mmCIF file of N, CA and C in Angstrom:
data_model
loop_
_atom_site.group_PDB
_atom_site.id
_atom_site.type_symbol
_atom_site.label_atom_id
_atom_site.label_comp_id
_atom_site.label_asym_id
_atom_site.label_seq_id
_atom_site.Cartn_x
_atom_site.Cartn_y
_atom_site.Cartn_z
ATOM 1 N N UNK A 1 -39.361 49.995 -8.808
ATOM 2 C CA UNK A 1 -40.013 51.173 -8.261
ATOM 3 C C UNK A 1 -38.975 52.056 -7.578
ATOM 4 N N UNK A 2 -39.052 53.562 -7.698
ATOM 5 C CA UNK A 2 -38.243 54.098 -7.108
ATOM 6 C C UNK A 2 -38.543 53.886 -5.699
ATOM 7 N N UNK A 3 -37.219 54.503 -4.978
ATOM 8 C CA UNK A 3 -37.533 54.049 -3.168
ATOM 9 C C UNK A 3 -37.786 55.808 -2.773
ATOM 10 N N UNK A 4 -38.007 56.295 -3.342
ATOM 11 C CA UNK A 4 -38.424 58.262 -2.934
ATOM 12 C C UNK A 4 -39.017 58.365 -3.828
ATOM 13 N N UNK A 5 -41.121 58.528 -3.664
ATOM 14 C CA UNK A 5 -41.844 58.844 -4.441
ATOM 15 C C UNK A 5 -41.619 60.577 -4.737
ATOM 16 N N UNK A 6 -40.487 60.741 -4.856
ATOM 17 C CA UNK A 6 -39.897 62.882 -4.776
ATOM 18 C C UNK A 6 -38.896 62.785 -6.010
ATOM 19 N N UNK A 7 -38.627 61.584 -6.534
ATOM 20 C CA UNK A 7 -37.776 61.074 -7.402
ATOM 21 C C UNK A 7 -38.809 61.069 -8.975
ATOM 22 N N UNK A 8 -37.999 61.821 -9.904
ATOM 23 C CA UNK A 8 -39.200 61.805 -10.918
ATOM 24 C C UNK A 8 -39.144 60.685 -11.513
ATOM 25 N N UNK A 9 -40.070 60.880 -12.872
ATOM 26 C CA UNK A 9 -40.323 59.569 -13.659
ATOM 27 C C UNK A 9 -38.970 58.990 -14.689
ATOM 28 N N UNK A 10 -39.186 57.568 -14.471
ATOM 29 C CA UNK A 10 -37.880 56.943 -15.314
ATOM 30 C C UNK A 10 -37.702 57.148 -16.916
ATOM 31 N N UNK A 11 -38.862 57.868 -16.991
ATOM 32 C CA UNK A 11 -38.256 58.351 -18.510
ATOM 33 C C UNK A 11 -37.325 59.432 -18.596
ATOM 34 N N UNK A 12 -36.478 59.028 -19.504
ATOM 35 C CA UNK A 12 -35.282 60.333 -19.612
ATOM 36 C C UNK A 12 -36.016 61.547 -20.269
ATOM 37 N N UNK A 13 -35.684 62.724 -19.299
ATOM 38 C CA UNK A 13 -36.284 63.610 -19.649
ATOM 39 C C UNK A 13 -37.727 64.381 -19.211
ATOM 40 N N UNK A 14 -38.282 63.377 -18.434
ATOM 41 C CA UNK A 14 -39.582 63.565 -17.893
ATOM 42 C C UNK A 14 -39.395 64.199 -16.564
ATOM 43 N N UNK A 15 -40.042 64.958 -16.224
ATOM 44 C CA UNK A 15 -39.909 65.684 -14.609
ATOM 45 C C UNK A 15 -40.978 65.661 -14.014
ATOM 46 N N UNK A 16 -42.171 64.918 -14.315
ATOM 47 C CA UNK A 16 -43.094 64.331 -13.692
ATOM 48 C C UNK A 16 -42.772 63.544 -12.837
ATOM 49 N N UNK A 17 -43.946 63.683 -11.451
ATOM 50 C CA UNK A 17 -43.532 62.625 -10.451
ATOM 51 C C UNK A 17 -44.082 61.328 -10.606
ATOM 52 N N UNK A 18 -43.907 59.810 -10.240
ATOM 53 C CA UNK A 18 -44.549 58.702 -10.603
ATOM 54 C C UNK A 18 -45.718 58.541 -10.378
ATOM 55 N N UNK A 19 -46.458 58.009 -11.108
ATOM 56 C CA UNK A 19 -48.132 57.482 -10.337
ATOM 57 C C UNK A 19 -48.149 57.193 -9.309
ATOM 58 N N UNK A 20 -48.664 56.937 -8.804
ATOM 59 C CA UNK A 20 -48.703 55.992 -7.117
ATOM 60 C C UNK A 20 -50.174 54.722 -7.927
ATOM 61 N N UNK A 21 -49.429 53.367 -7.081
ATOM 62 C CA UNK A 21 -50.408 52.333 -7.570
ATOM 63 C C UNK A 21 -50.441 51.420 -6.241
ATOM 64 N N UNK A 22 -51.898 51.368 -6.343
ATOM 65 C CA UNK A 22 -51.950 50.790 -4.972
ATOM 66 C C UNK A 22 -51.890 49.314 -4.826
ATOM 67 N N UNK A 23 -50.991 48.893 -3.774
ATOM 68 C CA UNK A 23 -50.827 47.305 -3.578
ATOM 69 C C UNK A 23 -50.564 46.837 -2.508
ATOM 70 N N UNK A 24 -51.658 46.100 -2.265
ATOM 71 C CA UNK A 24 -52.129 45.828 -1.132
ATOM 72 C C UNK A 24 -52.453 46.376 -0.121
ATOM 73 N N UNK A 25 -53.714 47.412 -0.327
ATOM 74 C CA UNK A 25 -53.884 48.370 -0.003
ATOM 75 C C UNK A 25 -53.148 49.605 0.349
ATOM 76 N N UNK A 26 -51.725 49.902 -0.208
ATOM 77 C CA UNK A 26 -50.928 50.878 -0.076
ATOM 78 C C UNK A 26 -50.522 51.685 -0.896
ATOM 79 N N UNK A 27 -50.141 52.872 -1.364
ATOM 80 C CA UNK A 27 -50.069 53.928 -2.591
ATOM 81 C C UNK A 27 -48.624 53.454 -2.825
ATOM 82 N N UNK A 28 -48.185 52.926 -3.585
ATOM 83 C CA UNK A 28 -46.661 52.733 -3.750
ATOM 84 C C UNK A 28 -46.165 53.459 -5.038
ATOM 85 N N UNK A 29 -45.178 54.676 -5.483
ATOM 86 C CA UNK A 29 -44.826 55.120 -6.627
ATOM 87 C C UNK A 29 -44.605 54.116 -7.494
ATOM 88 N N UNK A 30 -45.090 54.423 -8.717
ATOM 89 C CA UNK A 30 -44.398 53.489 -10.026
ATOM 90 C C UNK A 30 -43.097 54.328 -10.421
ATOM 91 N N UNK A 31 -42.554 53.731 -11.829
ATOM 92 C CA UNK A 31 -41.262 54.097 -12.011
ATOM 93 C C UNK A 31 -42.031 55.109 -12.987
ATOM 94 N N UNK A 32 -42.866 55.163 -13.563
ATOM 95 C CA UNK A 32 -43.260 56.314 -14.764
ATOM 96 C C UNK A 32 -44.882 56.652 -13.567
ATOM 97 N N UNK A 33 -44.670 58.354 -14.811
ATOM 98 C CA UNK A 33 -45.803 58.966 -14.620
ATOM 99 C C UNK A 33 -47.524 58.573 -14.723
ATOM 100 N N UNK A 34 -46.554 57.422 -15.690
ATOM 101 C CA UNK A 34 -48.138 56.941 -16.333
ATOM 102 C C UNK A 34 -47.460 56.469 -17.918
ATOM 103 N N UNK A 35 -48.863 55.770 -18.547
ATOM 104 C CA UNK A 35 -48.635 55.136 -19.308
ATOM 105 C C UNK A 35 -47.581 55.366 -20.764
ATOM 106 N N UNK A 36 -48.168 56.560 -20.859
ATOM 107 C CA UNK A 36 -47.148 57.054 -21.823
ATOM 108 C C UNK A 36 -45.713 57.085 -21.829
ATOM 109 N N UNK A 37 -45.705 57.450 -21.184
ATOM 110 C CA UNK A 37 -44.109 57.089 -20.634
ATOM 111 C C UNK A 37 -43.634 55.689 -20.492
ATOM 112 N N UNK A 38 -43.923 54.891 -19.559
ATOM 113 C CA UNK A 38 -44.116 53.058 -19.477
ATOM 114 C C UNK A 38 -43.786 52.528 -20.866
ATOM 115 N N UNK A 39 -44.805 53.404 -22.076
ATOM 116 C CA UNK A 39 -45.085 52.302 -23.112
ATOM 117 C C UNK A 39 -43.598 53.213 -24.095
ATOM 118 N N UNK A 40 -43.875 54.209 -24.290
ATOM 119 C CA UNK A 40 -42.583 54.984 -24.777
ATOM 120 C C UNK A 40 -41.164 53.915 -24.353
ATOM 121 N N UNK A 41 -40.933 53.948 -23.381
ATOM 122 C CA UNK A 41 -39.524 53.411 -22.845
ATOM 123 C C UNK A 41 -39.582 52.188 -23.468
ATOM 124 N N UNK A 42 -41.073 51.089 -23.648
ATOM 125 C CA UNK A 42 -40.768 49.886 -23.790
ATOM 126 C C UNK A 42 -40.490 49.876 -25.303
ATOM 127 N N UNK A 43 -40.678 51.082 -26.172
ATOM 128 C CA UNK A 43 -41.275 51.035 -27.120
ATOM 129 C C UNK A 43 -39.327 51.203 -27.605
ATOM 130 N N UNK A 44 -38.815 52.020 -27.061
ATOM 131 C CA UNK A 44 -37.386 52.986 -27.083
ATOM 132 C C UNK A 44 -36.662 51.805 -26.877
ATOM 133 N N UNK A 45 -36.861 50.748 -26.391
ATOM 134 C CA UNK A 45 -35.550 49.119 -26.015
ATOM 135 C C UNK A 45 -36.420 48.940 -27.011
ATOM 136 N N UNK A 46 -37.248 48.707 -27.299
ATOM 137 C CA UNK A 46 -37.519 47.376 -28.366
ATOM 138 C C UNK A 46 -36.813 47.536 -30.025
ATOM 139 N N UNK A 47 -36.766 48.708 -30.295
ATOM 140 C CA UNK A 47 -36.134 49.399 -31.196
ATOM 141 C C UNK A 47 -34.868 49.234 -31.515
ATOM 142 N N UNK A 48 -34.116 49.822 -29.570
ATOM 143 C CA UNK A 48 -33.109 49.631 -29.703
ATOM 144 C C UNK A 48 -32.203 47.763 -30.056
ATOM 145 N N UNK A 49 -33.207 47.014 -30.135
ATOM 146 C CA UNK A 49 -32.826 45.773 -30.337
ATOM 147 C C UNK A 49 -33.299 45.052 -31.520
ATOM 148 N N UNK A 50 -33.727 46.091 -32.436
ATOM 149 C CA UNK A 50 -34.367 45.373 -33.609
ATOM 150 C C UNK A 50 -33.328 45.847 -34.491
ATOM 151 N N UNK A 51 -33.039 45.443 -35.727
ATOM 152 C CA UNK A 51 -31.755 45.437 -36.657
ATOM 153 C C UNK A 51 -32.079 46.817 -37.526
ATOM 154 N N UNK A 52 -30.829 46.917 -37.622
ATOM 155 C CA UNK A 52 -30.802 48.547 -38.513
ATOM 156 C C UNK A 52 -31.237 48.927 -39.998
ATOM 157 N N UNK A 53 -32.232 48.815 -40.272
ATOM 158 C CA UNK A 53 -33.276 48.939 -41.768
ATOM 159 C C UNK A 53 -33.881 50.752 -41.597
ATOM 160 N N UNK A 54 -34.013 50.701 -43.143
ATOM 161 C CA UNK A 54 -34.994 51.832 -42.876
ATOM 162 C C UNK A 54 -35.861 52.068 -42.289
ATOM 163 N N UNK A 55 -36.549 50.971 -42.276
ATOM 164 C CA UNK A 55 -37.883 50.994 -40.836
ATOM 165 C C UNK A 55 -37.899 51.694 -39.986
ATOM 166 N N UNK A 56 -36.768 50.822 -39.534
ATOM 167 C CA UNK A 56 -36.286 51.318 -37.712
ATOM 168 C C UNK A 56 -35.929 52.510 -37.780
ATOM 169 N N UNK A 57 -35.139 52.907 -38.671
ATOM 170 C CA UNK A 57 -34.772 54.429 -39.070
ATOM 171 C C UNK A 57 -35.761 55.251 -39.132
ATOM 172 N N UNK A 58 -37.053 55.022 -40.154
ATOM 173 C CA UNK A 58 -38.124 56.040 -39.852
ATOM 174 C C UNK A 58 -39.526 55.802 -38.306
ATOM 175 N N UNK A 59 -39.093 54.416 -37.458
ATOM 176 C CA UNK A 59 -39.375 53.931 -36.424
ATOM 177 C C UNK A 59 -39.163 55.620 -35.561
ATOM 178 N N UNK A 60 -37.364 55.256 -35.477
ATOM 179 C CA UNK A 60 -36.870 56.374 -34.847
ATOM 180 C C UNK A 60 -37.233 57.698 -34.899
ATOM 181 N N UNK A 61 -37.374 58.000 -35.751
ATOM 182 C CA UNK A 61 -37.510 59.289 -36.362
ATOM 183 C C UNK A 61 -39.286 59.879 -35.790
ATOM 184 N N UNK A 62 -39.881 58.615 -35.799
ATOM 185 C CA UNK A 62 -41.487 59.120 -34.815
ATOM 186 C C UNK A 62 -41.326 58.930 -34.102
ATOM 187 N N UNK A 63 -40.179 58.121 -33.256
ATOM 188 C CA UNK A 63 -40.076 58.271 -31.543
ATOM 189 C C UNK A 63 -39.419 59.655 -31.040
ATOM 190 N N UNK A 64 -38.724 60.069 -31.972
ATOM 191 C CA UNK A 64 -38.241 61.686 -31.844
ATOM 192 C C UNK A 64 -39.569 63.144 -31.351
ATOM 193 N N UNK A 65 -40.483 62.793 -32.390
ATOM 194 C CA UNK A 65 -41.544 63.304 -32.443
ATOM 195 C C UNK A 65 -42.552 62.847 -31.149
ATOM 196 N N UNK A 66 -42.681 61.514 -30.703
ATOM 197 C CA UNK A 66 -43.638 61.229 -29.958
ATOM 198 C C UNK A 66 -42.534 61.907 -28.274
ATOM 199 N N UNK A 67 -41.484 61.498 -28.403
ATOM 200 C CA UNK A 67 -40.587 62.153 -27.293
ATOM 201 C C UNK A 67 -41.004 63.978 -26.760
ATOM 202 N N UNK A 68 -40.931 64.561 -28.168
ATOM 203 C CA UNK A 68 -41.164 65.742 -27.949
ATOM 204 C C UNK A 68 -42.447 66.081 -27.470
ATOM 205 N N UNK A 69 -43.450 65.314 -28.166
ATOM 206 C CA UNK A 69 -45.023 65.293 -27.621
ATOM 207 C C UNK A 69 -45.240 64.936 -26.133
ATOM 208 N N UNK A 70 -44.670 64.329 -25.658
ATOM 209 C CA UNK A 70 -44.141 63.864 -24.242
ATOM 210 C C UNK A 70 -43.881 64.931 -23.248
ATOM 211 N N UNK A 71 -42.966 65.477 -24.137
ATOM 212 C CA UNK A 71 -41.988 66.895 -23.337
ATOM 213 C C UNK A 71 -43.012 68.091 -23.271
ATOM 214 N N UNK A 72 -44.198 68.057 -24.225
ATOM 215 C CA UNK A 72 -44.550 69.137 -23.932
ATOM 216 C C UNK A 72 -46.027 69.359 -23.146
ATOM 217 N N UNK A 73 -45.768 68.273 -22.617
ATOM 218 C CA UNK A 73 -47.123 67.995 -21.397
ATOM 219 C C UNK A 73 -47.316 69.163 -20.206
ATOM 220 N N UNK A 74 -48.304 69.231 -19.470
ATOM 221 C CA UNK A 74 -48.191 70.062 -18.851
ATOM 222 C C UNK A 74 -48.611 69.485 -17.750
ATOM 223 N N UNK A 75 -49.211 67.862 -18.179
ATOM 224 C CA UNK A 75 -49.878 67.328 -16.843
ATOM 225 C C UNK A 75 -49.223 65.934 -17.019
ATOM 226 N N UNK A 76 -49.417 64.981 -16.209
ATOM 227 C CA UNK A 76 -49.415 63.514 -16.841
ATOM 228 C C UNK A 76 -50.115 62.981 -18.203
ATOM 229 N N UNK A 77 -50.971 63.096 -17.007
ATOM 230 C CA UNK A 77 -51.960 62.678 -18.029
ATOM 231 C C UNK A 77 -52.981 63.489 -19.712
ATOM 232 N N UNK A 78 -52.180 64.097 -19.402
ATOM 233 C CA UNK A 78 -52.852 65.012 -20.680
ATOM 234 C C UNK A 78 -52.551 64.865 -21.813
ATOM 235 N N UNK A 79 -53.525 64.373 -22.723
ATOM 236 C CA UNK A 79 -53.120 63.507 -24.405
ATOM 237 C C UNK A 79 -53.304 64.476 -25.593
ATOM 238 N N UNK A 80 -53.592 66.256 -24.886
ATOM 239 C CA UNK A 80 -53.826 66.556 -26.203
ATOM 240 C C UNK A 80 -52.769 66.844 -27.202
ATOM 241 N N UNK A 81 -51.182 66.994 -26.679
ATOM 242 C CA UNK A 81 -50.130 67.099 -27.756
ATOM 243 C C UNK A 81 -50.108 65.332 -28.542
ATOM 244 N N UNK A 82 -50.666 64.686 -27.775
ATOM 245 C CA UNK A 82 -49.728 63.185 -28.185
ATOM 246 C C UNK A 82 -51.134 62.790 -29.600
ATOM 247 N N UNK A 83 -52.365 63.643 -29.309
ATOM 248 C CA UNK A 83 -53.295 63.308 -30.942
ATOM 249 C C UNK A 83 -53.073 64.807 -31.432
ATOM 250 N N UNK A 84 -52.299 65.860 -31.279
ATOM 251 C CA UNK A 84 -52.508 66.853 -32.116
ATOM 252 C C UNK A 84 -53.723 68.082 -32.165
ATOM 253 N N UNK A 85 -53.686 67.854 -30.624
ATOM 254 C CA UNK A 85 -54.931 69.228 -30.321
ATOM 255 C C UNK A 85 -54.296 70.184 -29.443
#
């Protein structure tokens, strides 16, 4: 978790600030905005550790696309670039 909830989200590129999640009864920032981001990053190592095939190559090539869908949020939480509305 970041230690300055003023610190944006750990996705590269994101300038959203973190969620806040509460524990034990306290608002504590997460490291992402929210899920999209969270699952993106896990999605961006897992890749980066799977062997170099075309797959992974056209893998990459929709994480390019889902990146940009990312970038062009206007809120956190807002999914309509990430289905295409």
């Amino acid at each position: 978790m970041p230690a300055d909830p003023n610190e944006p989200c750990a996705r590269d590129g994101c300038t959203f600030l973190p969620e806040l999640v509460m524990i034990a009864n306290m608002a504590l920032p997460a490291m992402y905005c929210g899920a999209g981001c969270a699952d993106f990053v896990w999605l961006e190592r897992t890749l980066a550790g799977a062997p170099v095939t075309e797959d992974t190559f056209l893998a990459w090539v929709g994480m390019r696309k889902l990146r940009d869908a990312l970038d062009a949020r206007q809120e956190p939480a807002e999914i309509g670039p990430l289905v295409g509305s």
